[in-house]
Coordinates of C-alpha atoms in Angstrom, one line a residue:
M10 CA 186.3 156.2 132.3
L11 CA 184.3 159.2 133.1
A12 CA 184.6 158.7 136.9
E13 CA 186.4 156.5 139.0
T14 CA 186.5 156.3 142.8
D15 CA 187.0 153.4 145.4
D16 CA 183.7 152.7 145.1
L17 CA 182.3 154.0 142.0
E18 CA 183.1 153.7 137.9
V19 CA 181.4 155.5 135.4
R20 CA 182.1 154.4 131.7
A21 CA 181.2 156.3 128.5
R22 CA 181.2 153.8 125.4
V23 CA 180.7 153.8 121.8
E24 CA 180.2 151.4 119.0
A25 CA 180.0 152.3 115.1
G26 CA 179.8 150.4 112.1
L27 CA 179.7 150.8 108.2
N28 CA 178.5 148.3 105.7
L29 CA 178.9 148.4 102.1
V30 CA 176.4 146.0 100.2
A31 CA 175.9 144.5 96.8
E32 CA 173.2 141.6 95.8
H33 CA 172.6 140.2 92.1
N34 CA 169.4 138.2 91.5
L35 CA 168.2 138.9 94.7
F36 CA 165.8 136.2 96.1
W37 CA 166.4 134.0 92.7
E38 CA 164.3 136.6 90.9
F39 CA 160.9 135.5 92.6
A40 CA 160.0 138.8 92.6
E41 CA 159.1 138.8 88.9
T42 CA 159.0 134.9 87.9
V43 CA 156.6 134.3 91.0
A44 CA 155.2 137.7 92.1
G45 CA 155.1 139.0 88.8
N46 CA 156.7 142.4 90.3
S47 CA 158.8 143.8 87.0
D48 CA 159.5 147.0 89.0
F49 CA 161.3 145.3 91.7
D50 CA 165.3 145.7 91.3
S51 CA 167.0 142.7 91.7
S52 CA 170.2 144.0 91.6
S53 CA 170.9 146.3 94.3
Q54 CA 173.7 148.1 96.0
W55 CA 173.0 150.2 99.3
A56 CA 175.2 151.5 102.4
E57 CA 174.4 150.9 106.0
F58 CA 175.5 153.0 109.0
Y59 CA 174.8 153.0 112.7
V60 CA 176.6 154.4 116.0
K61 CA 175.6 153.1 119.3
P62 CA 176.7 155.6 122.0
G63 CA 176.4 155.0 125.7
I64 CA 176.9 155.2 129.3
A65 CA 177.5 152.6 132.1
F66 CA 178.2 152.6 135.9
Q67 CA 178.8 150.1 138.7
Y68 CA 178.6 151.6 142.6
R69 CA 180.0 149.0 145.1
P70 CA 179.0 149.9 148.9
D71 CA 181.0 146.8 149.6
E72 CA 183.2 143.8 148.1
R73 CA 180.2 141.6 147.4
T74 CA 177.3 144.2 146.6
S75 CA 177.1 146.1 143.7
L76 CA 174.5 148.3 141.9
Y77 CA 174.8 148.8 138.1
G78 CA 172.9 149.8 134.7
A79 CA 173.8 150.9 131.5
A80 CA 171.9 153.2 128.8
S81 CA 172.6 153.6 125.1
V82 CA 170.7 154.7 122.0
V83 CA 171.2 153.3 118.0
V84 CA 171.0 155.6 115.7
S85 CA 170.9 153.7 112.3
T86 CA 170.4 154.8 108.5
T87 CA 170.5 153.2 105.2
V88 CA 171.7 154.7 102.1
G89 CA 170.2 153.1 98.7
I90 CA 167.5 150.7 98.4
D91 CA 168.3 147.5 100.4
A92 CA 167.1 143.7 99.5
F93 CA 163.9 144.0 100.8
A94 CA 163.1 147.2 99.0
A95 CA 163.4 149.5 102.0
G96 CA 166.0 152.6 102.2
N97 CA 166.9 156.1 102.3
T98 CA 165.2 155.8 105.8
G99 CA 166.9 155.3 109.4
R100 CA 166.0 155.4 112.8
A101 CA 167.1 156.8 116.5
T102 CA 166.0 154.4 119.3
V103 CA 166.8 153.4 122.4
E104 CA 168.8 150.2 122.8
E105 CA 169.6 150.0 126.6
L106 CA 168.3 151.2 129.7
Y107 CA 168.4 149.2 132.6
L108 CA 169.2 148.7 136.5
G109 CA 170.9 145.8 138.4
F110 CA 171.7 144.5 141.9
R111 CA 174.1 141.8 142.5
R112 CA 175.1 139.9 145.6
G113 CA 178.1 137.7 146.1
D114 CA 180.9 136.8 143.9
E115 CA 182.0 134.6 141.0
K116 CA 183.2 131.6 142.5
G117 CA 180.5 131.0 145.5
T118 CA 176.7 131.8 145.9
R119 CA 175.9 134.7 144.3
F120 CA 172.4 136.6 143.3
D121 CA 171.5 139.1 140.1
A122 CA 168.6 140.7 139.4
S123 CA 168.0 143.5 136.6
F124 CA 165.2 145.0 135.0
G125 CA 164.7 147.3 131.5
A126 CA 166.1 147.2 128.5
R127 CA 168.9 145.0 127.5
E128 CA 170.5 141.9 125.8
W129 CA 170.1 138.3 127.1
K130 CA 170.3 135.2 125.7
A131 CA 168.9 131.8 126.7
G132 CA 171.0 129.0 126.0
T133 CA 172.8 128.8 122.6
G134 CA 170.2 131.3 121.1
M135 CA 167.9 128.8 119.8
L136 CA 164.8 130.6 120.6
L137 CA 165.6 133.7 122.7
S138 CA 168.4 135.8 121.6
N139 CA 167.8 138.6 119.1
G140 CA 165.3 141.0 120.8
G141 CA 165.6 144.4 118.6
S142 CA 164.5 144.2 115.1
N143 CA 166.3 146.0 112.7
G144 CA 166.1 147.0 109.0
F145 CA 163.0 148.4 107.2
S146 CA 161.9 151.8 108.9
R147 CA 164.9 151.2 111.0
G148 CA 167.5 150.9 108.5
A149 CA 170.6 148.8 109.1
L150 CA 169.6 145.5 107.7
K151 CA 172.4 143.4 107.6
L152 CA 174.6 145.3 110.3
G153 CA 171.8 144.4 112.8
P154 CA 173.1 147.1 115.7
R155 CA 169.7 146.2 117.7
R156 CA 169.8 143.1 120.1
A157 CA 168.5 144.7 123.1
W158 CA 165.0 143.6 124.3
R159 CA 162.7 146.2 124.9
V160 CA 161.9 145.0 128.5
A161 CA 164.1 142.5 130.1
G162 CA 163.2 141.4 133.7
L163 CA 166.1 138.9 134.9
V164 CA 166.7 137.1 138.5
T165 CA 169.5 134.7 138.7
A166 CA 171.0 132.6 141.6
A167 CA 174.0 130.9 141.2
S168 CA 176.6 128.4 142.9
G169 CA 179.5 127.5 141.6
G170 CA 179.1 126.2 138.0
V171 CA 175.3 125.9 138.7
Q172 CA 172.8 128.4 137.5
G173 CA 169.3 129.8 137.3
T174 CA 167.6 132.6 136.1
A175 CA 164.1 133.4 135.6
F176 CA 163.0 135.8 132.7
Y177 CA 160.4 138.0 131.7
L178 CA 160.8 139.3 128.0
D179 CA 159.4 142.2 125.9
P180 CA 160.9 142.4 122.2
N181 CA 161.9 145.7 121.2
E182 CA 160.0 145.1 117.9
A183 CA 159.4 148.1 115.1
P184 CA 156.4 149.7 115.4
D185 CA 154.8 148.7 112.3
N186 CA 155.4 145.1 113.0
D187 CA 154.8 145.0 116.7
T188 CA 153.1 141.7 117.6
G189 CA 152.6 142.3 121.3
T190 CA 154.5 139.3 122.4
H191 CA 155.3 138.7 126.0
I192 CA 157.4 135.4 127.0
A193 CA 158.3 134.6 130.5
G194 CA 160.2 131.4 131.7
A195 CA 163.1 129.9 132.9
D196 CA 166.6 128.7 132.3
L197 CA 168.9 126.3 134.3
R198 CA 172.4 125.7 133.2
Y199 CA 175.6 124.1 134.6
D200 CA 179.0 125.2 133.1
A201 CA 182.1 122.9 133.5
N202 CA 185.7 124.8 133.6
S203 CA 186.5 123.0 130.5
G204 CA 183.9 124.8 128.2
S205 CA 181.5 122.2 128.4
F206 CA 177.9 123.1 129.4
I207 CA 174.2 121.5 129.5
G208 CA 171.0 122.9 130.4
V209 CA 167.3 123.6 129.8
T210 CA 164.9 126.5 128.8
M211 CA 161.2 126.6 129.4
G212 CA 158.7 129.1 129.0
K213 CA 154.9 130.4 127.5
V214 CA 154.2 133.1 125.6
L215 CA 152.0 135.0 127.9
S216 CA 150.4 137.0 125.1
S217 CA 151.0 137.7 121.0
S218 CA 149.1 138.6 118.2
S219 CA 151.7 136.9 115.8
P220 CA 149.7 134.8 113.2
Y221 CA 150.7 131.2 112.2
P222 CA 150.4 129.8 108.8
Q223 CA 148.9 126.3 108.5
A224 CA 148.9 123.8 105.1
P225 CA 145.5 123.4 103.3
P226 CA 144.4 120.0 103.5
G227 CA 146.4 117.8 101.5
G228 CA 148.6 121.1 100.3
I229 CA 145.9 122.1 98.2
G230 CA 144.5 125.3 98.4
V231 CA 146.0 128.5 100.2
P232 CA 147.5 128.6 103.6
N233 CA 145.0 129.1 106.3
F234 CA 146.3 131.9 109.1
I235 CA 145.5 131.6 112.3
I236 CA 145.2 134.8 114.2
G237 CA 147.2 135.1 117.4
G238 CA 148.5 131.5 116.6
R239 CA 151.7 132.4 119.1
D240 CA 149.6 133.2 122.1
G241 CA 150.2 130.6 124.7
L242 CA 152.9 128.8 123.1
R243 CA 154.6 126.5 125.4
F244 CA 158.3 125.5 124.8
L245 CA 161.0 123.3 126.2
S246 CA 164.7 123.6 125.0
A247 CA 167.7 121.4 126.1
Y248 CA 171.0 122.1 124.7
G249 CA 174.6 120.8 125.5
R250 CA 178.0 120.9 124.5
I251 CA 181.1 118.6 125.5
A252 CA 184.7 119.7 125.0
P253 CA 187.3 117.4 126.4
T254 CA 190.1 118.7 128.1
G255 CA 192.8 115.6 127.3
G256 CA 193.5 113.1 125.6
P257 CA 193.4 112.7 121.7
L258 CA 190.1 114.4 121.6
E259 CA 191.4 117.2 123.6
N260 CA 190.2 119.6 120.8
A261 CA 187.2 118.3 119.6
W262 CA 183.6 119.1 120.5
I263 CA 180.1 118.0 120.2
G264 CA 176.9 120.0 120.4
L265 CA 173.2 118.7 120.6
D266 CA 170.1 121.0 121.0
L267 CA 166.5 119.6 121.2
A268 CA 163.3 121.3 121.6
I269 CA 159.6 121.1 121.7
E270 CA 156.6 123.3 121.5
R271 CA 153.0 122.7 122.5
N272 CA 149.8 125.1 122.2
K273 CA 146.6 123.1 123.1
R274 CA 144.5 126.1 122.0
I275 CA 145.6 125.3 118.3
D276 CA 146.5 121.7 118.5
L277 CA 150.2 122.5 117.7
K278 CA 152.8 120.4 118.4
A279 CA 156.0 121.2 117.1
W280 CA 159.8 120.2 117.2
A281 CA 163.2 121.0 116.5
G282 CA 167.0 119.8 116.7
R283 CA 170.6 120.4 116.2
A284 CA 173.6 118.2 116.0
Q285 CA 177.1 119.5 115.7
I286 CA 180.6 118.3 115.8
G287 CA 183.8 119.9 115.2
Y288 CA 187.8 119.6 115.7
A289 CA 190.4 121.9 115.6
F290 CA 194.0 121.3 114.5
A291 CA 195.6 123.7 117.2
G292 CA 199.2 122.6 116.7
Q293 CA 199.0 122.9 113.1
P294 CA 199.9 125.9 111.0
W295 CA 197.1 128.3 110.1
R296 CA 195.3 126.2 113.0
P297 CA 192.7 124.7 110.6
T298 CA 188.9 123.9 112.2
I299 CA 186.5 121.9 110.7
S300 CA 183.0 121.7 111.8
Y301 CA 180.1 119.8 110.7
V302 CA 176.4 120.7 111.9
Y303 CA 172.6 119.5 110.9
Q304 CA 169.5 121.1 112.2
T305 CA 166.3 120.6 111.2
F306 CA 162.9 122.5 112.0
S307 CA 159.6 120.6 112.0
G308 CA 157.2 121.9 109.3
D309 CA 153.2 121.5 109.1
D310 CA 152.2 118.2 107.9
P311 CA 149.0 118.8 105.5
D312 CA 147.6 115.4 105.6
T313 CA 147.2 116.0 109.8
P314 CA 144.3 118.2 110.9
E315 CA 147.0 119.5 113.9
L316 CA 149.7 121.9 113.5
E317 CA 153.0 120.8 113.6
R318 CA 154.8 124.0 112.4
F319 CA 158.1 124.9 114.4
D320 CA 157.6 128.9 116.0
P321 CA 161.7 129.7 115.9
L322 CA 160.8 133.0 118.2
Y323 CA 163.5 135.1 118.5
Y324 CA 166.4 133.0 117.4
E325 CA 170.3 134.4 116.9
G326 CA 170.1 134.5 113.1
N327 CA 173.5 134.7 111.9
P328 CA 175.9 132.0 110.1
S329 CA 177.8 131.3 113.3
A330 CA 174.5 130.8 115.0
W331 CA 171.0 129.7 114.0
S332 CA 170.8 131.0 110.4
T333 CA 169.7 128.2 108.1
G334 CA 172.5 129.0 105.4
T335 CA 173.4 132.0 104.4
K336 CA 171.4 134.0 101.5
S337 CA 168.8 131.3 101.9
S338 CA 168.1 132.5 105.5
M339 CA 166.7 135.7 104.0
M340 CA 164.3 133.5 102.4
F341 CA 163.4 130.7 105.0
I342 CA 163.1 131.1 108.8
N343 CA 163.6 128.1 110.9
S344 CA 160.6 126.3 110.4
N345 CA 159.9 123.6 108.0
V346 CA 163.5 123.6 106.8
N347 CA 166.8 121.4 107.4
A348 CA 170.3 121.9 106.6
H349 CA 173.5 120.2 106.2
Q350 CA 176.2 122.9 106.8
L351 CA 180.1 122.1 106.9
V352 CA 182.3 124.9 107.9
L353 CA 186.1 125.6 107.4
S354 CA 188.4 127.9 108.8
V355 CA 191.6 129.0 109.2
A356 CA 194.0 131.8 110.9
P357 CA 196.8 132.8 109.0
S358 CA 197.7 135.2 111.9
A359 CA 196.6 136.2 115.2
R360 CA 194.8 138.5 113.7
D361 CA 193.1 137.2 110.7
T362 CA 190.4 134.7 110.0
I363 CA 189.2 132.9 106.8
T364 CA 185.9 131.1 106.9
L365 CA 184.1 129.1 104.2
R366 CA 180.7 127.6 104.9
G367 CA 178.6 125.3 102.7
A368 CA 175.1 124.6 103.6
R369 CA 172.7 122.4 101.5
I370 CA 168.7 122.8 102.9
G371 CA 165.8 121.3 102.1
A372 CA 162.5 121.1 103.2
N373 CA 161.0 118.8 105.7
K374 CA 156.9 118.9 104.7
L375 CA 156.1 119.2 100.9
R376 CA 153.1 121.3 100.3
S377 CA 153.3 123.3 103.3
P378 CA 154.4 126.7 104.3
I379 CA 158.2 127.1 103.9
Q380 CA 158.2 130.8 105.3
F381 CA 155.2 133.4 106.4
G382 CA 153.0 133.0 103.4
Q383 CA 155.7 131.7 101.0
A384 CA 155.5 129.5 97.9
T385 CA 151.8 130.1 97.6
R386 CA 150.9 129.7 93.7
V387 CA 148.6 128.1 90.7
E388 CA 149.6 124.8 89.6
F389 CA 147.5 123.1 86.8
E390 CA 147.2 119.1 87.6
D391 CA 145.2 117.3 84.7
G392 CA 144.6 120.8 83.2
I393 CA 142.9 122.0 86.3
A394 CA 144.1 125.1 87.8
Q395 CA 144.9 124.4 91.5
P396 CA 146.4 126.7 94.3
I397 CA 149.2 124.9 95.9
T398 CA 151.1 125.7 99.1
G399 CA 154.9 125.0 99.3
V400 CA 157.4 123.2 97.4
T401 CA 156.9 119.9 95.7
R402 CA 160.2 118.7 95.8
K403 CA 162.9 118.8 98.9
H404 CA 166.0 120.2 97.9
L405 CA 165.7 124.1 98.3
S406 CA 169.0 125.6 97.9
D407 CA 172.7 125.1 98.1
D408 CA 174.7 128.2 99.8
V409 CA 178.5 128.8 99.6
Y410 CA 180.0 131.9 101.8
L411 CA 183.4 133.2 102.1
E412 CA 184.3 135.3 104.7
Y413 CA 187.8 137.1 105.5
R414 CA 188.0 139.1 109.0
R415 CA 190.8 140.9 110.1
I416 CA 191.6 142.7 114.1
M417 CA 192.8 146.0 112.8
T418 CA 193.4 146.8 116.4
P419 CA 191.7 145.6 119.8
N420 CA 188.9 148.0 118.9
V421 CA 188.6 148.0 115.0
Y422 CA 187.3 145.4 113.3
L423 CA 187.0 144.4 109.4
T424 CA 184.8 141.7 107.5
V425 CA 184.6 141.2 104.0
G426 CA 182.4 138.3 102.4
V427 CA 181.4 136.6 99.2
S428 CA 178.2 134.4 99.0
L429 CA 176.2 132.1 96.6
S430 CA 173.0 130.6 96.5
S431 CA 172.3 127.9 93.8
P432 CA 168.4 127.0 93.6
G433 CA 167.5 123.5 94.0
K434 CA 164.6 121.5 92.7
G435 CA 162.3 122.6 95.4
V436 CA 163.0 126.4 94.8
D437 CA 162.4 125.8 90.9
S438 CA 158.9 124.0 91.8
I439 CA 157.5 127.4 92.7
S440 CA 158.4 128.8 89.7
N441 CA 156.7 125.9 87.6
D442 CA 160.0 124.3 87.2
V443 CA 161.7 127.4 85.4
T444 CA 165.4 127.1 86.3
A445 CA 166.0 130.2 89.1
P446 CA 169.0 131.8 88.5
I447 CA 172.3 131.9 91.1
W448 CA 171.9 134.4 93.9
T449 CA 174.9 136.1 94.6
G450 CA 176.3 139.1 96.7
G451 CA 178.8 140.6 98.7
F452 CA 179.7 143.1 101.5
A453 CA 182.4 144.8 103.6
N454 CA 182.1 146.2 106.9
M455 CA 183.9 147.9 109.5
V456 CA 183.0 148.2 113.4
V457 CA 184.5 150.1 116.0
N458 CA 184.2 149.8 119.7
F459 CA 185.7 151.9 122.1

């Protein structure tokens, strides 16, 4: 605490992280077998570091009114060469810089407005969560310390458990890949005391230069790239979670997310969804928790002139949120993929958690882009060379991820993980049915937050 009076609080805060990473057979060695790049090192080790100092204040002229704000910067670096052949670099960037006004109280009617660089998530993070980009010239690829939007204009009105937020968002993209995307919309949700909630997010991309890949007719040929395809995109996302508070299902939960996207300018109609169910054995030793998740994102149908490719926008891409698999999520964004995921977690003590995740990942549409420009190569049919887009079999990969997390102190967290990705027939089809190797890796990181 830097200063504290009856109506003013000023706090200093700092967050820092160190991550050691090792990878073997990166990207199933596609750099050499598909791209023909023998100079790319598919076995890599690197270290990441970041520090985020900041300051926050709150001024309360009366019991129902407060003015608040925060400012912070991120200084990050990568030592060594990371998975995307970038490294020995880093940047210092503004993370938070915002002011806000709040009126009311938490249990009654309240109003909140803020403007500036800050974090914000819509719903479960399916479309709008991670407002900052990391890696490449900025370093700290895996730690991902930047999450704040460059500009977030938020106006929230709430009463009891009902809350509505109008938003304007400008993502904090790296200068060498800034798409000029600006998004506006609204989020409406209801939160019950039990932890259950339901909500809907709607919005429109006001401007963007981000291009879209489109499958060639029949999947034969190279993708067509629609420059500025994201510009004008409209989206609607509904989300909910039910967590019973009594009876035999007291420790169970069910979640559902659905989203549709439309863009008349380029004749786009896309969709996505997720269903999850879980149960916590709270009264058992080690408190085991098990959950099953299925998520799917539409891909472009090569047999139609329309575009059906789902745009995941700025989703929350970590294994406990919206990543599709673990290692495979570095290859496939949430478009033209689906995944069955099983998660088992145990807590040997109040400080220790062990989590095992397994995922079976597939493609929704064959001969259609599964990532921006991914999987375009030449195949021979009846002795004739033809460019092919996407995969010719649906099974992409099987991922396994084991993580151990320890709360060393209330401010220090240690996480260690190992993972592997076994390629499926779909991945093998990209390299002309040459069996790709298993991709393995591990990490150890420590995060300090005061």
